[in-house]
Coordinates of C-alpha atoms in Angstrom, one line a residue:
Chain A
X1 CA 136.1 128.3 -54.7
X2 CA 138.3 128.8 -57.7
X3 CA 137.9 125.2 -58.7
X4 CA 134.1 125.6 -58.9
X5 CA 134.5 128.5 -61.1
X6 CA 136.8 126.5 -63.3
X7 CA 134.4 123.6 -63.4
X8 CA 131.6 126.0 -64.5
X9 CA 133.8 127.6 -67.1
X10 CA 134.5 124.1 -68.6
X11 CA 130.7 123.4 -68.6
X12 CA 130.2 126.6 -70.5
X13 CA 133.2 126.8 -72.8
X14 CA 134.6 123.3 -73.0
X15 CA 137.7 121.6 -71.4
X16 CA 140.3 123.7 -73.2
X17 CA 143.0 126.0 -71.9
X18 CA 145.0 128.4 -74.0
X19 CA 148.7 128.3 -73.2
X20 CA 150.6 131.6 -73.4
X21 CA 154.0 130.0 -73.6
X22 CA 154.9 132.8 -76.0
X23 CA 158.4 132.5 -77.4
X24 CA 159.4 135.7 -79.1
X25 CA 160.2 133.6 -82.2
X26 CA 156.4 132.9 -82.5
X27 CA 155.5 136.5 -83.2
X28 CA 154.9 136.9 -87.0
X29 CA 157.5 139.2 -88.6
X30 CA 154.8 141.5 -90.1
X31 CA 153.3 142.1 -86.7
X32 CA 156.6 142.5 -85.0
X33 CA 157.6 145.3 -87.4
X34 CA 154.7 147.5 -86.1
X35 CA 156.5 147.9 -82.7
X36 CA 159.7 149.7 -81.7
X37 CA 159.9 147.5 -78.6
X38 CA 160.1 143.7 -78.7
X39 CA 158.4 143.6 -75.3
X40 CA 155.5 145.7 -76.5
X41 CA 155.1 143.4 -79.4
X42 CA 155.1 140.4 -77.1
X43 CA 152.4 141.8 -74.9
X44 CA 150.3 142.9 -77.9
X45 CA 150.6 139.4 -79.4
X46 CA 149.3 137.9 -76.1
X47 CA 146.5 140.5 -76.0
X48 CA 145.3 139.7 -79.5
X49 CA 145.4 135.9 -78.7
X50 CA 143.4 136.5 -75.5
X51 CA 140.9 138.8 -77.1
X52 CA 140.3 136.3 -79.9
X53 CA 139.9 133.2 -77.6
X54 CA 138.6 134.2 -74.2
X55 CA 134.9 133.5 -75.1
X56 CA 135.7 129.9 -76.0
X57 CA 138.6 129.0 -73.6
X58 CA 137.8 128.0 -70.0
X59 CA 141.1 129.3 -68.8
X60 CA 144.6 130.5 -69.7
X61 CA 147.9 129.0 -68.7
X62 CA 151.0 131.3 -68.8
X63 CA 154.4 129.7 -68.8
X64 CA 156.7 132.0 -66.8
X65 CA 160.0 130.6 -68.1
X66 CA 159.5 132.3 -71.5
X67 CA 159.2 135.7 -69.8
X68 CA 161.9 135.0 -67.2
X69 CA 164.3 134.2 -70.1
X70 CA 163.9 137.9 -71.2
X71 CA 165.0 139.3 -67.8
X72 CA 163.3 142.2 -66.1
X73 CA 161.6 143.4 -69.2
X74 CA 160.2 139.9 -69.8
X75 CA 158.9 139.8 -66.3
X76 CA 157.1 143.1 -66.9
X77 CA 155.3 141.5 -69.9
X78 CA 154.4 138.5 -67.7
X79 CA 152.9 140.8 -65.1
X80 CA 151.1 142.9 -67.7
X81 CA 149.7 139.8 -69.3
X82 CA 148.4 138.2 -66.1
X83 CA 146.9 141.6 -65.0
X84 CA 145.1 141.9 -68.4
X85 CA 143.8 138.4 -68.2
X86 CA 142.4 138.9 -64.7
X87 CA 141.0 142.3 -65.5
X88 CA 138.8 140.5 -68.0
X89 CA 137.8 137.8 -65.5
X90 CA 139.6 135.0 -67.1
X91 CA 140.9 132.2 -64.9
X92 CA 144.7 132.3 -65.0
X93 CA 147.1 129.5 -64.2
X94 CA 150.7 130.5 -63.6
X95 CA 152.8 127.7 -64.8
X96 CA 155.7 128.2 -62.4
X97 CA 156.4 124.7 -61.1
X98 CA 158.0 126.1 -58.0
X99 CA 159.1 124.1 -54.9
X100 CA 161.1 125.0 -51.8
X101 CA 161.2 124.5 -48.0
X102 CA 158.3 125.9 -46.0
X103 CA 159.6 129.4 -45.2
X104 CA 160.7 129.9 -48.8
X105 CA 157.5 128.4 -50.2
X106 CA 155.7 131.1 -48.3
X107 CA 157.6 133.6 -50.4
X108 CA 156.7 131.9 -53.6
X109 CA 153.0 131.8 -52.5
X110 CA 153.2 135.6 -51.8
X111 CA 154.9 136.1 -55.2
X112 CA 152.2 134.4 -57.3
X113 CA 149.1 134.9 -55.2
X114 CA 149.6 138.6 -54.5
X115 CA 151.1 141.6 -56.2
X116 CA 152.7 142.0 -59.7
X117 CA 152.5 138.3 -60.6
X118 CA 149.1 137.4 -59.1
X119 CA 147.3 134.5 -60.8
X120 CA 144.4 132.3 -59.7
X121 CA 146.2 128.9 -59.7
X122 CA 149.8 127.9 -59.9
X123 CA 151.6 124.6 -60.8
X124 CA 153.9 123.2 -58.1
X125 CA 156.6 120.5 -58.0
X126 CA 156.1 117.8 -55.3
X127 CA 159.7 116.5 -54.9
X128 CA 160.2 118.2 -51.6
X129 CA 157.0 116.9 -50.1
X130 CA 154.0 118.3 -48.3
X131 CA 155.6 121.1 -46.3
X132 CA 156.7 122.7 -49.6
X133 CA 153.0 122.9 -50.6
X134 CA 151.3 123.9 -47.4
X135 CA 152.0 127.6 -47.6
X136 CA 150.0 127.7 -50.9
X137 CA 147.0 126.1 -49.2
X138 CA 146.7 129.1 -46.9
X139 CA 145.4 131.0 -49.9
X140 CA 142.6 128.5 -50.7
X141 CA 140.1 130.6 -48.9
X142 CA 141.2 133.6 -50.9
X143 CA 140.0 131.9 -54.0
X144 CA 143.4 130.5 -55.1
X145 CA 144.3 127.0 -56.1
X146 CA 147.2 124.7 -57.2
X147 CA 148.0 122.0 -59.7
X148 CA 150.7 119.6 -58.4
X149 CA 152.9 117.8 -60.9
X150 CA 151.8 114.2 -60.7
X151 CA 152.6 112.6 -64.1
X152 CA 154.1 115.0 -66.6
X153 CA 154.0 114.8 -70.3
X154 CA 157.8 114.6 -71.1
X155 CA 159.6 111.4 -72.0
X156 CA 161.8 111.5 -68.9
X157 CA 158.8 111.5 -66.6
X158 CA 159.7 107.8 -66.4
X159 CA 163.0 108.5 -64.6
X160 CA 161.2 109.0 -61.2
X161 CA 157.5 109.4 -61.5
X162 CA 156.6 105.9 -62.7
X163 CA 159.0 104.0 -60.6
X164 CA 157.4 101.6 -58.1
X165 CA 157.9 102.6 -54.5
X166 CA 156.4 99.5 -52.9
X167 CA 153.0 98.7 -54.5
X168 CA 152.5 102.2 -55.7
X169 CA 154.3 104.3 -58.2
X170 CA 156.1 107.5 -57.1
X171 CA 153.4 109.7 -58.7
X172 CA 150.7 107.8 -56.8
X173 CA 152.6 108.5 -53.6
X174 CA 152.2 112.2 -54.4
X175 CA 148.5 111.7 -54.3
X176 CA 148.8 109.8 -51.0
X177 CA 150.4 112.8 -49.2
X178 CA 148.0 115.3 -50.7
X179 CA 144.9 113.2 -50.0
X180 CA 143.9 114.5 -46.6
X181 CA 144.1 118.0 -47.8
X182 CA 142.1 117.2 -51.0
X183 CA 139.4 115.5 -49.0
X184 CA 139.0 118.4 -46.6
X185 CA 138.7 120.9 -49.4
X186 CA 136.2 119.6 -51.8
X187 CA 134.1 122.1 -53.8
X188 CA 130.5 121.8 -54.9
X189 CA 131.3 119.6 -57.9
X190 CA 133.4 117.1 -56.1
X191 CA 136.8 118.6 -57.0
X192 CA 139.3 120.3 -54.8
X193 CA 141.4 123.4 -55.6
X194 CA 144.4 121.0 -55.1
X195 CA 144.5 119.7 -58.7
X196 CA 147.0 117.6 -60.6
X197 CA 149.1 118.1 -63.7
X198 CA 148.7 114.8 -65.7
X199 CA 150.1 114.6 -69.2
X200 CA 148.3 112.9 -72.0
X201 CA 151.4 111.5 -73.6
X202 CA 153.3 108.2 -73.1
X203 CA 150.7 107.1 -70.8
X204 CA 148.9 103.8 -70.8
X205 CA 147.0 104.0 -67.5
X206 CA 145.0 107.1 -67.9
X207 CA 141.8 105.4 -66.8
X208 CA 143.4 104.2 -63.6
X209 CA 144.8 107.6 -62.9
X210 CA 141.3 109.2 -63.3
X211 CA 139.9 106.6 -60.9
X212 CA 142.7 106.8 -58.3
X213 CA 143.2 110.5 -58.0
X214 CA 139.8 111.2 -56.6
X215 CA 138.9 114.9 -56.1
X216 CA 141.8 116.2 -58.2
X217 CA 140.9 118.4 -61.2
X218 CA 143.4 117.8 -64.0
X219 CA 145.5 120.2 -65.9
X220 CA 146.4 118.2 -69.0
X221 CA 149.4 119.3 -71.0
X222 CA 151.0 117.7 -74.0
X223 CA 148.1 117.9 -76.4
X224 CA 148.9 118.6 -80.1
X225 CA 152.5 119.7 -80.5
X226 CA 153.8 117.2 -77.8
X227 CA 151.9 114.3 -79.3
X228 CA 148.9 113.8 -77.0
X229 CA 145.8 112.4 -78.6
X230 CA 142.1 112.7 -78.1
X231 CA 141.7 109.1 -77.1
X232 CA 144.1 109.7 -74.2
X233 CA 142.3 112.9 -73.1
X234 CA 139.0 111.0 -73.2
X235 CA 140.2 108.7 -70.4
X236 CA 141.3 111.6 -68.2
X237 CA 138.1 113.6 -68.5
X238 CA 134.9 112.5 -66.7
X239 CA 131.8 113.3 -68.8
X240 CA 133.8 116.1 -70.4
X241 CA 134.7 117.9 -67.1
X242 CA 137.1 117.4 -64.2
X243 CA 140.0 118.7 -66.3
X244 CA 141.2 121.1 -68.9
X245 CA 143.4 120.3 -71.9
X246 CA 146.1 122.8 -72.5
X247 CA 147.5 123.7 -75.9
X248 CA 150.2 126.3 -76.4
X249 CA 152.3 126.0 -79.6
X250 CA 149.5 124.6 -81.8
X251 CA 147.4 127.6 -81.0
X252 CA 150.1 130.3 -80.9
X253 CA 151.5 129.0 -84.2
X254 CA 148.2 128.2 -85.9
X255 CA 148.9 131.0 -88.5
X256 CA 151.4 128.7 -90.1
X257 CA 148.6 126.2 -90.7
X258 CA 145.8 128.5 -91.7
X259 CA 146.0 131.4 -94.1
X260 CA 144.7 133.9 -91.5
X261 CA 145.9 136.6 -89.2
X262 CA 147.6 134.9 -86.2
X263 CA 144.8 135.6 -83.7
X264 CA 142.1 134.4 -86.1
X265 CA 144.1 131.3 -86.8
X266 CA 144.5 130.8 -83.1
X267 CA 140.7 130.9 -82.6
X268 CA 140.2 128.6 -85.5
X269 CA 142.6 126.0 -84.1
X270 CA 141.2 126.3 -80.6
X271 CA 137.7 125.6 -82.0
X272 CA 139.0 122.7 -84.0
X273 CA 140.8 121.2 -81.0
X274 CA 137.7 121.7 -78.8
X275 CA 135.5 120.0 -81.4
X276 CA 138.0 117.1 -81.7
X277 CA 138.1 116.6 -77.9
X278 CA 134.3 116.9 -77.5
X279 CA 133.7 114.4 -80.3
X280 CA 135.9 111.9 -78.5
X281 CA 134.2 112.2 -75.1
Chain B
X1 CA 185.3 124.6 -65.1
X2 CA 183.2 126.3 -62.5
X3 CA 183.4 123.4 -60.1
X4 CA 187.2 123.5 -60.1
X5 CA 187.0 127.2 -59.2
X6 CA 184.6 126.4 -56.4
X7 CA 186.9 123.6 -55.1
X8 CA 189.8 126.0 -55.1
X9 CA 187.7 128.7 -53.3
X10 CA 186.9 126.1 -50.6
X11 CA 190.6 125.2 -50.3
X12 CA 191.4 128.9 -49.8
X13 CA 188.4 130.1 -47.8
X14 CA 186.8 127.0 -46.3
X15 CA 183.6 125.1 -47.1
X16 CA 181.1 127.9 -46.3
X17 CA 178.6 129.7 -48.4
X18 CA 176.7 132.8 -47.4
X19 CA 173.0 132.6 -48.2
X20 CA 171.3 135.9 -49.3
X21 CA 167.8 134.7 -48.6
X22 CA 167.1 138.2 -47.5
X23 CA 163.6 138.8 -46.1
X24 CA 162.8 142.5 -45.8
X25 CA 162.0 141.8 -42.2
X26 CA 165.7 141.0 -41.6
X27 CA 166.9 144.6 -42.4
X28 CA 167.5 146.4 -39.1
X29 CA 165.2 149.3 -38.6
X30 CA 168.0 151.8 -38.0
X31 CA 169.5 150.9 -41.4
X32 CA 166.1 150.8 -43.2
X33 CA 165.5 154.4 -42.0
X34 CA 168.4 155.7 -44.1
X35 CA 166.6 154.9 -47.4
X36 CA 163.6 156.3 -49.0
X37 CA 163.1 153.1 -51.0
X38 CA 162.7 149.7 -49.4
X39 CA 164.3 148.2 -52.5
X40 CA 167.4 150.4 -52.2
X41 CA 167.7 149.3 -48.5
X42 CA 167.4 145.7 -49.5
X43 CA 170.2 146.0 -52.1
X44 CA 172.4 148.0 -49.7
X45 CA 171.9 145.4 -47.0
X46 CA 173.0 142.7 -49.3
X47 CA 176.0 144.8 -50.5
X48 CA 177.2 145.4 -46.9
X49 CA 176.9 141.6 -46.2
X50 CA 178.8 140.8 -49.3
X51 CA 181.5 143.3 -48.7
X52 CA 182.0 142.1 -45.1
X53 CA 182.2 138.4 -46.0
X54 CA 183.5 137.8 -49.5
X55 CA 187.1 137.3 -48.4
X56 CA 186.1 134.5 -46.1
X57 CA 183.2 132.8 -48.0
X58 CA 183.8 130.4 -50.9
X59 CA 180.6 131.4 -52.6
X60 CA 177.2 133.0 -52.2
X61 CA 173.8 131.5 -52.6
X62 CA 170.9 133.8 -53.4
X63 CA 167.3 132.5 -52.9
X64 CA 165.2 134.0 -55.7
X65 CA 161.9 133.5 -53.9
X66 CA 162.5 136.3 -51.5
X67 CA 162.9 138.7 -54.4
X68 CA 160.1 137.2 -56.5
X69 CA 157.8 137.9 -53.6
X70 CA 158.4 141.6 -54.0
X71 CA 157.4 141.6 -57.7
X72 CA 159.2 143.5 -60.5
X73 CA 161.1 145.8 -58.0
X74 CA 162.2 142.7 -56.1
X75 CA 163.5 141.1 -59.3
X76 CA 165.5 144.2 -60.0
X77 CA 167.2 143.9 -56.6
X78 CA 167.9 140.2 -57.4
X79 CA 169.5 141.2 -60.7
X80 CA 171.5 144.0 -59.1
X81 CA 172.7 141.7 -56.3
X82 CA 173.9 138.9 -58.7
X83 CA 175.6 141.5 -60.9
X84 CA 177.3 143.0 -58.0
X85 CA 178.5 139.6 -56.7
X86 CA 179.8 138.6 -60.1
X87 CA 181.5 141.9 -60.8
X88 CA 183.6 141.2 -57.7
X89 CA 184.4 137.7 -58.9
X90 CA 182.4 135.8 -56.3
X91 CA 180.9 132.5 -57.3
X92 CA 177.2 132.8 -57.3
X93 CA 174.6 130.1 -56.9
X94 CA 171.1 131.0 -57.9
X95 CA 168.8 129.0 -55.7
X96 CA 165.9 128.8 -58.1
X97 CA 164.9 125.0 -57.9
X98 CA 163.4 125.2 -61.4
X99 CA 162.1 122.3 -63.5
X100 CA 160.2 121.9 -66.7
X101 CA 160.0 120.0 -70.0
X102 CA 162.9 120.3 -72.4
X103 CA 161.8 123.3 -74.5
X104 CA 160.8 125.2 -71.4
X105 CA 163.9 124.2 -69.4
X106 CA 165.9 125.8 -72.3
X107 CA 164.1 129.1 -71.4
X108 CA 165.0 128.7 -67.7
X109 CA 168.6 128.0 -68.6
X110 CA 168.7 131.1 -70.8
X111 CA 167.1 133.1 -67.9
X112 CA 169.6 132.2 -65.3
X113 CA 172.8 131.6 -67.3
X114 CA 172.5 134.8 -69.5
X115 CA 171.2 138.3 -69.1
X116 CA 169.7 140.1 -66.1
X117 CA 169.7 137.1 -63.8
X118 CA 173.0 135.5 -64.8
X119 CA 174.6 133.3 -62.1
X120 CA 177.3 130.7 -62.1
X121 CA 175.4 127.7 -60.8
X122 CA 171.7 127.1 -60.3
X123 CA 169.7 124.6 -58.2
X124 CA 167.3 122.3 -60.1
X125 CA 164.4 120.0 -59.1
X126 CA 164.7 116.4 -60.6
X127 CA 161.1 115.3 -60.4
X128 CA 160.6 115.6 -64.2
X129 CA 163.7 113.6 -65.0
X130 CA 166.8 113.9 -67.2
X131 CA 165.3 115.9 -70.1
X132 CA 164.4 118.7 -67.7
X133 CA 168.0 119.0 -66.8
X134 CA 169.8 118.5 -70.2
X135 CA 169.3 122.1 -71.5
X136 CA 171.4 123.4 -68.5
X137 CA 174.3 121.1 -69.4
X138 CA 174.7 122.9 -72.7
X139 CA 176.2 125.7 -70.6
X140 CA 178.8 123.6 -68.8
X141 CA 181.5 124.6 -71.3
X142 CA 180.5 128.3 -70.7
X143 CA 181.7 127.8 -67.1
X144 CA 178.3 127.1 -65.6
X145 CA 177.1 124.4 -63.3
X146 CA 174.1 123.0 -61.5
X147 CA 173.1 121.5 -58.1
X148 CA 170.3 119.0 -58.4
X149 CA 168.0 118.5 -55.4
X150 CA 168.9 115.0 -54.1
X151 CA 168.0 114.9 -50.4
X152 CA 166.7 118.2 -49.1
X153 CA 166.8 119.5 -45.6
X154 CA 163.1 119.8 -44.8
X155 CA 161.1 117.3 -42.8
X156 CA 158.8 116.4 -45.7
X157 CA 161.8 115.3 -47.8
X158 CA 160.7 111.9 -46.5
X159 CA 157.4 112.0 -48.5
X160 CA 159.1 111.0 -51.7
X161 CA 162.9 111.3 -51.5
X162 CA 163.6 108.5 -49.1
X163 CA 161.0 106.0 -50.3
X164 CA 162.5 102.8 -51.6
X165 CA 162.0 102.3 -55.3
X166 CA 163.3 98.8 -55.6
X167 CA 166.6 98.4 -53.7
X168 CA 167.3 102.1 -54.0
X169 CA 165.7 105.1 -52.6
X170 CA 164.1 107.7 -54.9
X171 CA 167.0 110.2 -54.2
X172 CA 169.5 107.5 -55.2
X173 CA 167.6 107.0 -58.5
X174 CA 168.2 110.7 -59.2
X175 CA 171.9 109.9 -59.0
X176 CA 171.4 106.9 -61.3
X177 CA 170.0 109.0 -64.2
X178 CA 172.6 111.8 -63.7
X179 CA 175.6 109.4 -63.4
X180 CA 176.6 109.1 -67.1
X181 CA 176.6 112.9 -67.4
X182 CA 178.6 113.3 -64.1
X183 CA 181.2 110.8 -65.2
X184 CA 181.7 112.4 -68.6
X185 CA 182.2 115.9 -67.0
X186 CA 184.7 115.4 -64.2
X187 CA 186.9 118.4 -63.3
X188 CA 190.5 118.3 -62.2
X189 CA 189.7 117.5 -58.6
X190 CA 187.3 114.7 -59.3
X191 CA 184.1 116.7 -59.1
X192 CA 181.6 117.4 -61.8
X193 CA 179.7 120.7 -62.3
X194 CA 176.6 118.5 -61.9
X195 CA 176.4 118.8 -58.1
X196 CA 173.8 117.8 -55.5
X197 CA 171.8 119.6 -52.8
X198 CA 172.1 117.4 -49.8
X199 CA 170.7 118.6 -46.5
X200 CA 172.4 118.0 -43.2
X201 CA 169.2 117.6 -41.2
X202 CA 167.1 114.5 -40.5
X203 CA 169.6 112.4 -42.1
X204 CA 171.2 109.2 -40.7
X205 CA 173.0 108.0 -43.8
X206 CA 175.3 110.9 -44.7
X207 CA 178.4 108.7 -44.9
X208 CA 176.7 106.4 -47.4
X209 CA 175.5 109.4 -49.4
X210 CA 179.0 110.8 -49.7
X211 CA 180.3 107.4 -50.8
X212 CA 177.5 106.7 -53.3
X213 CA 177.1 110.0 -55.0
X214 CA 180.6 109.9 -56.6
X215 CA 181.7 113.0 -58.5
X216 CA 179.0 115.2 -57.1
X217 CA 180.0 118.4 -55.3
X218 CA 177.5 119.1 -52.4
X219 CA 175.6 122.2 -51.6
X220 CA 174.6 121.6 -48.0
X221 CA 171.7 123.6 -46.6
X222 CA 170.1 123.4 -43.3
X223 CA 173.0 124.3 -41.1
X224 CA 172.3 126.5 -38.0
X225 CA 168.8 127.9 -38.1
X226 CA 167.3 124.7 -39.6
X227 CA 169.0 122.4 -37.1
X228 CA 171.9 120.9 -39.0
X229 CA 175.0 120.0 -36.9
X230 CA 178.7 119.9 -37.5
X231 CA 178.8 116.1 -37.0
X232 CA 176.4 115.7 -39.9
X233 CA 178.4 118.1 -42.1
X234 CA 181.6 116.2 -41.3
X235 CA 180.2 113.1 -42.9
X236 CA 179.3 114.9 -46.1
X237 CA 182.7 116.6 -46.6
X238 CA 185.7 114.7 -47.8
X239 CA 188.8 116.1 -46.1
X240 CA 187.0 119.5 -45.8
X241 CA 186.2 119.8 -49.5
X242 CA 183.8 118.4 -52.0
X243 CA 181.0 120.6 -50.6
X244 CA 180.0 123.9 -49.2
X245 CA 177.7 124.5 -46.2
X246 CA 175.2 127.2 -46.6
X247 CA 173.9 129.4 -43.9
X248 CA 171.5 132.2 -44.5
X249 CA 169.4 133.3 -41.5
X250 CA 172.1 132.7 -38.9
X251 CA 174.4 135.0 -40.8
X252 CA 171.9 137.7 -41.9
X253 CA 170.4 137.9 -38.4
X254 CA 173.7 137.6 -36.5
X255 CA 173.2 141.2 -35.3
X256 CA 170.5 139.9 -32.9
X257 CA 173.2 137.7 -31.2
X258 CA 176.2 140.0 -31.2
X259 CA 176.2 143.6 -30.2
X260 CA 177.6 144.8 -33.5
X261 CA 176.6 146.4 -36.8
X262 CA 174.7 143.8 -38.9
X263 CA 177.5 143.3 -41.4
X264 CA 180.2 143.0 -38.7
X265 CA 178.0 140.5 -36.8
X266 CA 177.5 138.6 -40.1
X267 CA 181.2 138.3 -40.5
X268 CA 181.7 137.2 -36.9
X269 CA 179.0 134.5 -37.2
X270 CA 180.5 133.3 -40.5
X271 CA 183.9 133.0 -38.9
X272 CA 182.5 131.2 -35.9
X273 CA 180.6 128.8 -38.2
X274 CA 183.6 128.1 -40.3
X275 CA 185.7 127.4 -37.2
X276 CA 183.1 125.1 -35.9
X277 CA 182.9 123.1 -39.1
X278 CA 186.7 123.0 -39.6
X279 CA 187.2 121.8 -36.0
X280 CA 184.8 118.9 -36.7
X281 CA 186.5 117.8 -39.9

């Protein structure tokens, strides 16, 4: 089960995930100059970051929007990056946040669990309900998994997610409809490959969340650049596992903070972040 | 404003939208045989459908998942199809259902309102709230528009969308946070380029919806193959405008019903559907 592998990776390397939400603006000018193609530079930037961090990151998250924004050539870099990551046995989360009706969701599952864009886990949006998620579950026995958006890290997550629908909030209702599928797919460490995206920002009830969303492994965005703090992360992690904290910008742009080559700076920042989180747990 | 153009197209051609959710299984074998490349066949299939229906369809909706499922080559066909549609001055809705935090949503807006994948309107998922939608609104004055998922056509839309959050249901709360933006962006026919996806299936309160979602133009999926009926559509359309009814499978697979070439059958089915809807209004 992919979630057991992820749990073991966290045991070994710590609860940190490197986010390859690589905006072309992030590539240092000196590095960019070495390439005739912007897309080659983008891939090589990612590759250097991966090479410099894979021994200390439990997984990588790649945000497809940054590549989609560059059209066909961008999608080729996305494909090349996920293939490179998987060829080196890294666990890869495709941050795609897709959702659609059942027949269409089948197509998205095929798109991201097979072929050019194949990753190990994807993020999904729950607004359309359970039948928009079911087609992805057919890949659980092919060692795939999902993270469903539960409570996101952005300010407007309050617009719907934290509204009370009866005694429970909307995001807790997401757990309710996922629950039977989570419980019938638990791995050896008590977590299911049906995980949750739970931000560590603007969030007072992290402890409750960890208690209530039983069996869900957490993908935790919002750390660093978005304002998430180690105290919040602490509440979401059980004994240092059961979740991974993602950082993208703070790692990709670490060279602005340290006087180092960008990939060395990225490594330094990831180590710093890991230490900061581990010290809080 | 794109929504005025769409309103005028509906006045001229009726409230029907052709859905290019083209599964490769839909391409008739005889036609497929003419091509050495599956991807050429897919584009040519779309092209024949477009050529045979554009004078009687007010717009086209293209479901990106079917192309994403085919990887890079599929995305090229998506790009080629939207470019072909726009070159012939058809109004094109990219059915992408994206959502993400503000900085990432900017990337999605760039991806689908500029460059290889440029369309006129996109569908968006509201689960993450208003800040996930704002970056798309920056394109309103560039003649772009959006359809936000409000009440979708799939059975599991009940899992979240129709839950009561206080006195209103979750989908009505979507309208609440969009409302100020709708009201400050009304076109000359009373509709805003911030429209809504409202399914015509499993839905008892269509009349209420039309009354309550003031200023929103409707994209109405679920007609035909998904079980939507003309009586339901009637309630969602005001005097035959203010929305478009999409049909994909029933049109793309019309050749299984009529003894005709697939594109002639598609035209016949679209005319039949249009007549059926107009007769009900």
